[in-house]
Amino acid sequence: MAGLLLDPASDRWADWGLLDVPDPCRQQNGPQAQQAFRDFIVAAYPGYAFHTWAERLITLLQRVADGELNRLIVCCPPRLGKSLLVSKLFPAYWVSRYPTLFCAIASYSAELAYAHSREARHYYRAVGHPLSKDSTAVGNWLTPERGGCIAAGVRGPFTGKGYALGIIDDPYKGPEDANSAGQRQKLIEWFQSVWLTRAEPAPQGPSRWGFAGAAQVVVLTRWHQDDLIAWLLEQESGDAPQRWQVLNLPAIAEPPQQQITFPATCTIEPDWRQPGEPLCPQRFPLVELEQIRIRAGSYWWNALYQQRPS
């Protein structure tokens, strides 16, 4: 009977993990045999436009997946496509690389986090990876090896499971949320008391990760000068700096004297553009950005588009 259940012709789930039977095909293909993240995107999302900013981010996320980088901050303008890469395609790729481990996705609401997780599950399945048929919910889906993806809203519970990769994507719902000192403090307290406490410690013995503990990726559009990114950077002057890698992407490239400064413990990805060049002219040409600058006003333009809230 086991042979029939594990026959892909009769059981599309091919759920080796549920039957406690080792999958010989997956055992032969360890993490090093897996495809690169860029190739995964090509397979899972045919027609994806690999713009320059996306290529830079893909390279950094590949380093996260390879265990070379475990602290990444990404700040970029709205409607660029950051969530598609960071919170949908990358979790799918990462779980396919490490099917015994968990990725956690958090956003300002459980609904949005579940939407990201749903898409991640879709891309994971789109390239032929199996799910465990006893747990396929969008907020908590499993691989046959009993790893998978969990999702929840920020300031909500992450109960029952830890994670080896944590992704926080847009923790602020909007300006009212970001401008409230009380809401900002609640987010920081949730980050300290809930989010960080669910991070898995380093695995015992030789680590394939090359670093201690869970990887963290925080991606957002800046809303306020005292937001979560500002708090994380402020902690770099304390006794336990996290040494974040930072990809800071203003909508229009700025001269060095106008660029935001970061703590010396951080590694900053250099901007490849000349001052005045748009970030993604294929989506937002310079003429459109100039119109947005006028409509948004200086405060919101500097915060949301230039990543320099003040």
Short mmCIF file of C-alpha atoms in Angstrom, two decimals:
data_model
loop_
_atom_site.label_atom_id
_atom_site.label_comp_id
_atom_site.label_asym_id
_atom_site.label_seq_id
_atom_site.Cartn_x
_atom_site.Cartn_y
_atom_site.Cartn_z
CA MET A 1 0.00 0.00 0.00
CA ALA A 2 2.89 2.36 0.77
CA GLY A 3 4.11 1.95 -2.79
CA LEU A 4 0.76 3.13 -4.15
CA LEU A 5 0.64 6.10 -1.80
CA LEU A 6 4.12 7.18 -2.77
CA ASP A 7 3.57 6.70 -6.48
CA PRO A 8 3.47 10.21 -8.05
CA ALA A 9 1.00 8.87 -10.62
CA SER A 10 -1.56 8.11 -7.91
CA ASP A 11 -0.57 10.46 -5.07
CA ARG A 12 0.37 13.97 -6.21
CA TRP A 13 1.41 14.92 -2.67
CA ALA A 14 4.06 12.16 -2.51
CA ASP A 15 4.06 12.61 1.25
CA TRP A 16 7.13 10.69 2.42
CA GLY A 17 7.37 12.62 5.69
CA LEU A 18 3.82 11.84 6.80
CA LEU A 19 4.46 8.10 6.37
CA ASP A 20 7.85 8.39 8.11
CA VAL A 21 9.60 7.01 5.05
CA PRO A 22 12.84 8.67 3.85
CA ASP A 23 12.56 10.10 0.36
CA PRO A 24 15.62 8.78 -1.52
CA CYS A 25 15.43 11.46 -4.21
CA ARG A 26 15.44 14.33 -1.71
CA GLN A 27 18.17 12.66 0.36
CA GLN A 28 20.46 12.60 -2.64
CA ASN A 29 19.97 16.29 -3.31
CA GLY A 30 21.30 18.30 -0.39
CA PRO A 31 21.31 22.11 -0.21
CA GLN A 32 24.42 22.39 -2.37
CA ALA A 33 22.64 20.59 -5.24
CA GLN A 34 19.78 23.08 -5.31
CA GLN A 35 19.40 25.69 -8.01
CA ALA A 36 20.31 29.33 -7.50
CA PHE A 37 17.62 31.75 -6.38
CA ARG A 38 17.65 33.52 -9.74
CA ASP A 39 17.06 30.22 -11.56
CA PHE A 40 14.26 29.41 -9.12
CA ILE A 41 12.59 32.73 -9.98
CA VAL A 42 12.82 31.96 -13.70
CA ALA A 43 11.15 28.59 -13.12
CA ALA A 44 8.50 29.76 -10.65
CA TYR A 45 7.67 33.16 -12.20
CA PRO A 46 8.22 33.06 -15.96
CA GLY A 47 8.59 36.54 -17.36
CA TYR A 48 9.90 38.14 -14.17
CA ALA A 49 11.67 41.40 -15.02
CA PHE A 50 15.18 41.33 -13.55
CA HIS A 51 15.73 45.06 -13.13
CA THR A 52 19.04 46.23 -11.69
CA TRP A 53 17.70 46.87 -8.18
CA ALA A 54 16.16 43.38 -8.17
CA GLU A 55 19.43 41.80 -9.24
CA ARG A 56 21.17 43.50 -6.29
CA LEU A 57 18.55 42.24 -3.88
CA ILE A 58 18.56 38.75 -5.37
CA THR A 59 22.33 38.56 -4.83
CA LEU A 60 21.93 39.48 -1.15
CA LEU A 61 19.08 37.01 -0.63
CA GLN A 62 21.19 34.31 -2.25
CA ARG A 63 23.85 34.99 0.38
CA VAL A 64 21.18 34.60 3.07
CA ALA A 65 20.14 31.25 1.60
CA ASP A 66 23.77 30.13 1.34
CA GLY A 67 24.44 30.95 4.99
CA GLU A 68 26.87 33.78 4.26
CA LEU A 69 24.61 36.56 5.56
CA ASN A 70 22.15 36.52 8.44
CA ARG A 71 21.18 40.17 9.00
CA LEU A 72 19.69 42.10 6.09
CA ILE A 73 17.80 45.42 6.04
CA VAL A 74 16.12 46.56 2.82
CA CYS A 75 14.60 50.05 2.52
CA CYS A 76 12.94 51.01 -0.75
CA PRO A 77 10.02 53.02 -2.17
CA PRO A 78 6.45 51.71 -2.35
CA ARG A 79 5.16 49.65 -5.30
CA LEU A 80 8.62 48.55 -6.37
CA GLY A 81 7.99 44.81 -6.05
CA LYS A 82 10.01 44.15 -2.91
CA SER A 83 7.37 41.90 -1.32
CA LEU A 84 7.22 39.67 -4.38
CA LEU A 85 10.93 38.98 -4.06
CA VAL A 86 11.44 38.97 -0.30
CA SER A 87 8.18 37.61 1.10
CA LYS A 88 6.84 35.37 -1.67
CA LEU A 89 9.55 34.02 -3.96
CA PHE A 90 12.38 33.92 -1.44
CA PRO A 91 10.52 31.93 1.27
CA ALA A 92 9.52 29.39 -1.37
CA TYR A 93 13.11 29.06 -2.51
CA TRP A 94 14.50 28.94 1.01
CA VAL A 95 12.09 26.21 2.15
CA SER A 96 12.98 24.19 -0.95
CA ARG A 97 16.62 24.49 0.11
CA TYR A 98 15.97 23.62 3.76
CA PRO A 99 12.79 21.52 3.93
CA THR A 100 13.36 20.49 7.56
CA LEU A 101 13.44 24.11 8.81
CA PHE A 102 10.90 26.90 9.20
CA CYS A 103 10.60 30.32 7.62
CA ALA A 104 8.42 32.91 9.41
CA ILE A 105 6.75 35.85 7.67
CA ALA A 106 5.36 38.82 9.60
CA SER A 107 3.59 41.91 8.31
CA TYR A 108 1.36 44.64 9.74
CA SER A 109 -1.66 42.33 9.61
CA ALA A 110 -2.18 38.60 9.72
CA GLU A 111 -4.20 38.90 6.51
CA LEU A 112 -1.27 40.36 4.60
CA ALA A 113 1.21 37.89 6.11
CA TYR A 114 -1.09 35.02 5.11
CA ALA A 115 -1.32 36.44 1.58
CA HIS A 116 2.48 36.41 1.33
CA SER A 117 2.60 32.87 2.70
CA ARG A 118 -0.10 31.75 0.25
CA GLU A 119 1.94 33.03 -2.67
CA ALA A 120 5.12 31.46 -1.26
CA ARG A 121 3.29 28.14 -1.05
CA HIS A 122 2.17 28.56 -4.67
CA TYR A 123 5.71 29.22 -5.95
CA TYR A 124 7.08 26.35 -3.87
CA ARG A 125 4.58 24.01 -5.52
CA ALA A 126 4.97 25.59 -8.95
CA VAL A 127 8.49 24.19 -9.34
CA GLY A 128 7.44 20.71 -8.27
CA HIS A 129 8.15 20.59 -4.53
CA PRO A 130 5.66 18.58 -2.45
CA LEU A 131 3.61 19.67 0.53
CA SER A 132 2.67 17.54 3.50
CA LYS A 133 -1.02 16.86 2.99
CA ASP A 134 -1.83 17.03 6.71
CA SER A 135 -0.89 20.74 6.89
CA THR A 136 -1.38 22.97 3.87
CA ALA A 137 -3.01 26.04 5.47
CA VAL A 138 -1.77 29.37 4.16
CA GLY A 139 -0.63 30.46 7.61
CA ASN A 140 1.19 27.24 8.42
CA TRP A 141 2.17 24.89 5.61
CA LEU A 142 4.57 22.00 5.92
CA THR A 143 6.94 20.04 3.74
CA PRO A 144 7.06 16.24 3.93
CA GLU A 145 10.25 16.71 5.97
CA ARG A 146 8.19 18.71 8.52
CA GLY A 147 9.71 22.10 7.90
CA GLY A 148 7.75 24.83 6.15
CA CYS A 149 6.39 28.35 6.52
CA ILE A 150 4.45 30.15 9.26
CA ALA A 151 2.87 33.60 9.05
CA ALA A 152 1.27 36.10 11.42
CA GLY A 153 0.69 39.79 11.92
CA VAL A 154 3.13 41.87 13.92
CA ARG A 155 2.08 42.30 17.53
CA GLY A 156 0.32 38.94 17.14
CA PRO A 157 1.37 35.53 18.45
CA PHE A 158 3.89 33.18 16.91
CA THR A 159 3.09 30.14 18.98
CA GLY A 160 4.28 26.58 18.81
CA LYS A 161 7.17 26.85 16.37
CA GLY A 162 10.46 28.64 16.00
CA TYR A 163 12.06 29.75 12.77
CA ALA A 164 15.46 29.60 11.10
CA LEU A 165 14.60 32.45 8.71
CA GLY A 166 12.53 35.41 9.86
CA ILE A 167 11.13 37.97 7.41
CA ILE A 168 9.43 41.18 8.55
CA ASP A 169 7.82 42.98 5.63
CA ASP A 170 6.06 46.34 6.08
CA PRO A 171 5.28 46.23 9.83
CA TYR A 172 3.43 49.59 9.67
CA LYS A 173 -0.04 49.73 8.18
CA GLY A 174 0.23 53.40 7.24
CA PRO A 175 1.06 56.91 8.47
CA GLU A 176 -1.30 56.80 11.44
CA ASP A 177 0.35 53.63 12.66
CA ALA A 178 3.89 54.87 12.04
CA ASN A 179 3.29 58.33 13.52
CA SER A 180 1.91 56.95 16.78
CA ALA A 181 4.62 56.73 19.45
CA GLY A 182 2.51 54.16 21.26
CA GLN A 183 2.17 51.93 18.19
CA ARG A 184 5.87 52.21 17.41
CA GLN A 185 6.73 51.18 20.97
CA LYS A 186 4.32 48.24 20.84
CA LEU A 187 6.02 47.02 17.67
CA ILE A 188 9.45 47.20 19.28
CA GLU A 189 8.19 45.37 22.37
CA TRP A 190 6.66 42.66 20.14
CA PHE A 191 9.95 42.41 18.25
CA GLN A 192 11.88 41.92 21.49
CA SER A 193 9.47 39.71 23.43
CA VAL A 194 7.87 37.61 20.68
CA TRP A 195 9.72 37.76 17.39
CA LEU A 196 13.27 37.35 18.65
CA THR A 197 12.28 34.67 21.15
CA ARG A 198 10.98 32.45 18.33
CA ALA A 199 14.34 32.51 16.51
CA GLU A 200 16.03 29.13 16.56
CA PRO A 201 19.52 28.83 18.06
CA ALA A 202 22.44 27.59 16.01
CA PRO A 203 22.21 23.88 15.19
CA GLN A 204 24.44 21.54 17.15
CA GLY A 205 27.66 20.36 15.59
CA PRO A 206 29.13 21.64 12.32
CA SER A 207 26.75 24.25 10.92
CA ARG A 208 25.89 24.44 7.25
CA TRP A 209 24.77 28.02 7.85
CA GLY A 210 28.15 29.49 8.70
CA PHE A 211 26.62 31.73 11.39
CA ALA A 212 24.96 31.45 14.77
CA GLY A 213 21.19 31.46 14.99
CA ALA A 214 18.31 32.37 12.72
CA ALA A 215 18.67 34.69 9.73
CA GLN A 216 16.71 37.95 9.85
CA VAL A 217 15.46 39.99 6.88
CA VAL A 218 13.65 43.27 7.53
CA VAL A 219 12.18 45.08 4.53
CA LEU A 220 10.08 48.22 4.61
CA THR A 221 9.37 51.63 3.23
CA ARG A 222 10.44 54.28 5.75
CA TRP A 223 7.56 56.14 7.37
CA HIS A 224 9.07 57.79 10.43
CA GLN A 225 12.48 58.77 11.79
CA ASP A 226 11.86 56.60 14.89
CA ASP A 227 10.55 53.51 13.10
CA LEU A 228 11.76 49.93 13.52
CA ILE A 229 14.74 50.49 11.22
CA ALA A 230 15.85 53.49 13.26
CA TRP A 231 15.56 51.41 16.44
CA LEU A 232 17.56 48.53 14.97
CA LEU A 233 20.30 50.91 13.85
CA GLU A 234 20.33 52.59 17.24
CA GLN A 235 21.02 49.21 18.86
CA GLU A 236 24.24 48.96 16.86
CA SER A 237 25.89 51.33 19.34
CA GLY A 238 25.13 48.93 22.22
CA ASP A 239 26.94 45.87 23.51
CA ALA A 240 25.47 43.43 20.98
CA PRO A 241 25.65 44.97 17.48
CA GLN A 242 24.02 42.81 14.82
CA ARG A 243 26.19 44.12 11.97
CA TRP A 244 23.37 44.50 9.50
CA GLN A 245 23.88 44.46 5.76
CA VAL A 246 21.86 47.40 4.44
CA LEU A 247 20.39 47.89 0.98
CA ASN A 248 19.03 51.44 1.02
CA LEU A 249 17.35 52.41 -2.25
CA PRO A 250 16.10 55.98 -2.70
CA ALA A 251 13.78 56.53 -5.63
CA ILE A 252 16.21 59.11 -7.05
CA ALA A 253 19.92 58.71 -6.40
CA GLU A 254 21.38 61.44 -4.19
CA PRO A 255 24.82 63.02 -3.95
CA PRO A 256 26.97 61.66 -1.09
CA GLN A 257 26.45 64.72 1.12
CA GLN A 258 22.68 64.13 1.16
CA GLN A 259 22.77 60.40 1.77
CA ILE A 260 21.73 58.97 5.11
CA THR A 261 24.58 57.78 7.36
CA PHE A 262 24.62 54.35 8.98
CA PRO A 263 26.50 52.94 11.99
CA ALA A 264 30.05 51.81 11.37
CA THR A 265 29.08 48.25 12.32
CA CYS A 266 26.78 48.01 9.28
CA THR A 267 27.81 47.13 5.74
CA ILE A 268 26.15 49.36 3.16
CA GLU A 269 25.51 48.24 -0.37
CA PRO A 270 26.85 51.00 -2.64
CA ASP A 271 24.43 52.78 -4.95
CA TRP A 272 25.36 52.01 -8.56
CA ARG A 273 23.69 55.16 -9.95
CA GLN A 274 24.79 58.69 -10.60
CA PRO A 275 22.99 61.43 -8.60
CA GLY A 276 19.62 62.20 -10.16
CA GLU A 277 19.08 58.77 -11.71
CA PRO A 278 15.79 56.96 -10.96
CA LEU A 279 15.85 53.61 -9.21
CA CYS A 280 13.68 51.68 -11.64
CA PRO A 281 12.95 53.74 -14.76
CA GLN A 282 11.09 50.80 -16.30
CA ARG A 283 8.38 51.18 -13.62
CA PHE A 284 8.83 54.76 -12.44
CA PRO A 285 10.58 57.02 -14.96
CA LEU A 286 12.10 60.24 -13.70
CA VAL A 287 9.26 62.40 -15.02
CA GLU A 288 6.74 60.36 -13.04
CA LEU A 289 8.88 60.55 -9.89
CA GLU A 290 9.02 64.32 -10.20
CA GLN A 291 5.23 64.41 -10.33
CA ILE A 292 5.05 62.16 -7.26
CA ARG A 293 7.46 64.48 -5.45
CA ILE A 294 5.13 67.44 -6.06
CA ARG A 295 1.96 65.55 -5.10
CA ALA A 296 3.39 63.89 -1.99
CA GLY A 297 5.09 66.94 -0.50
CA SER A 298 8.60 67.13 0.91
CA TYR A 299 8.03 65.18 4.13
CA TRP A 300 6.45 62.11 2.55
CA TRP A 301 8.72 62.26 -0.47
CA ASN A 302 11.85 62.21 1.71
CA ALA A 303 10.48 59.47 3.95
CA LEU A 304 8.64 57.11 1.59
CA TYR A 305 10.64 57.60 -1.59
CA GLN A 306 14.09 58.74 -0.50
CA GLN A 307 14.21 56.63 2.70
CA ARG A 308 15.23 59.71 4.71
CA PRO A 309 12.42 60.38 7.21
CA SER A 310 13.04 63.51 9.27
#
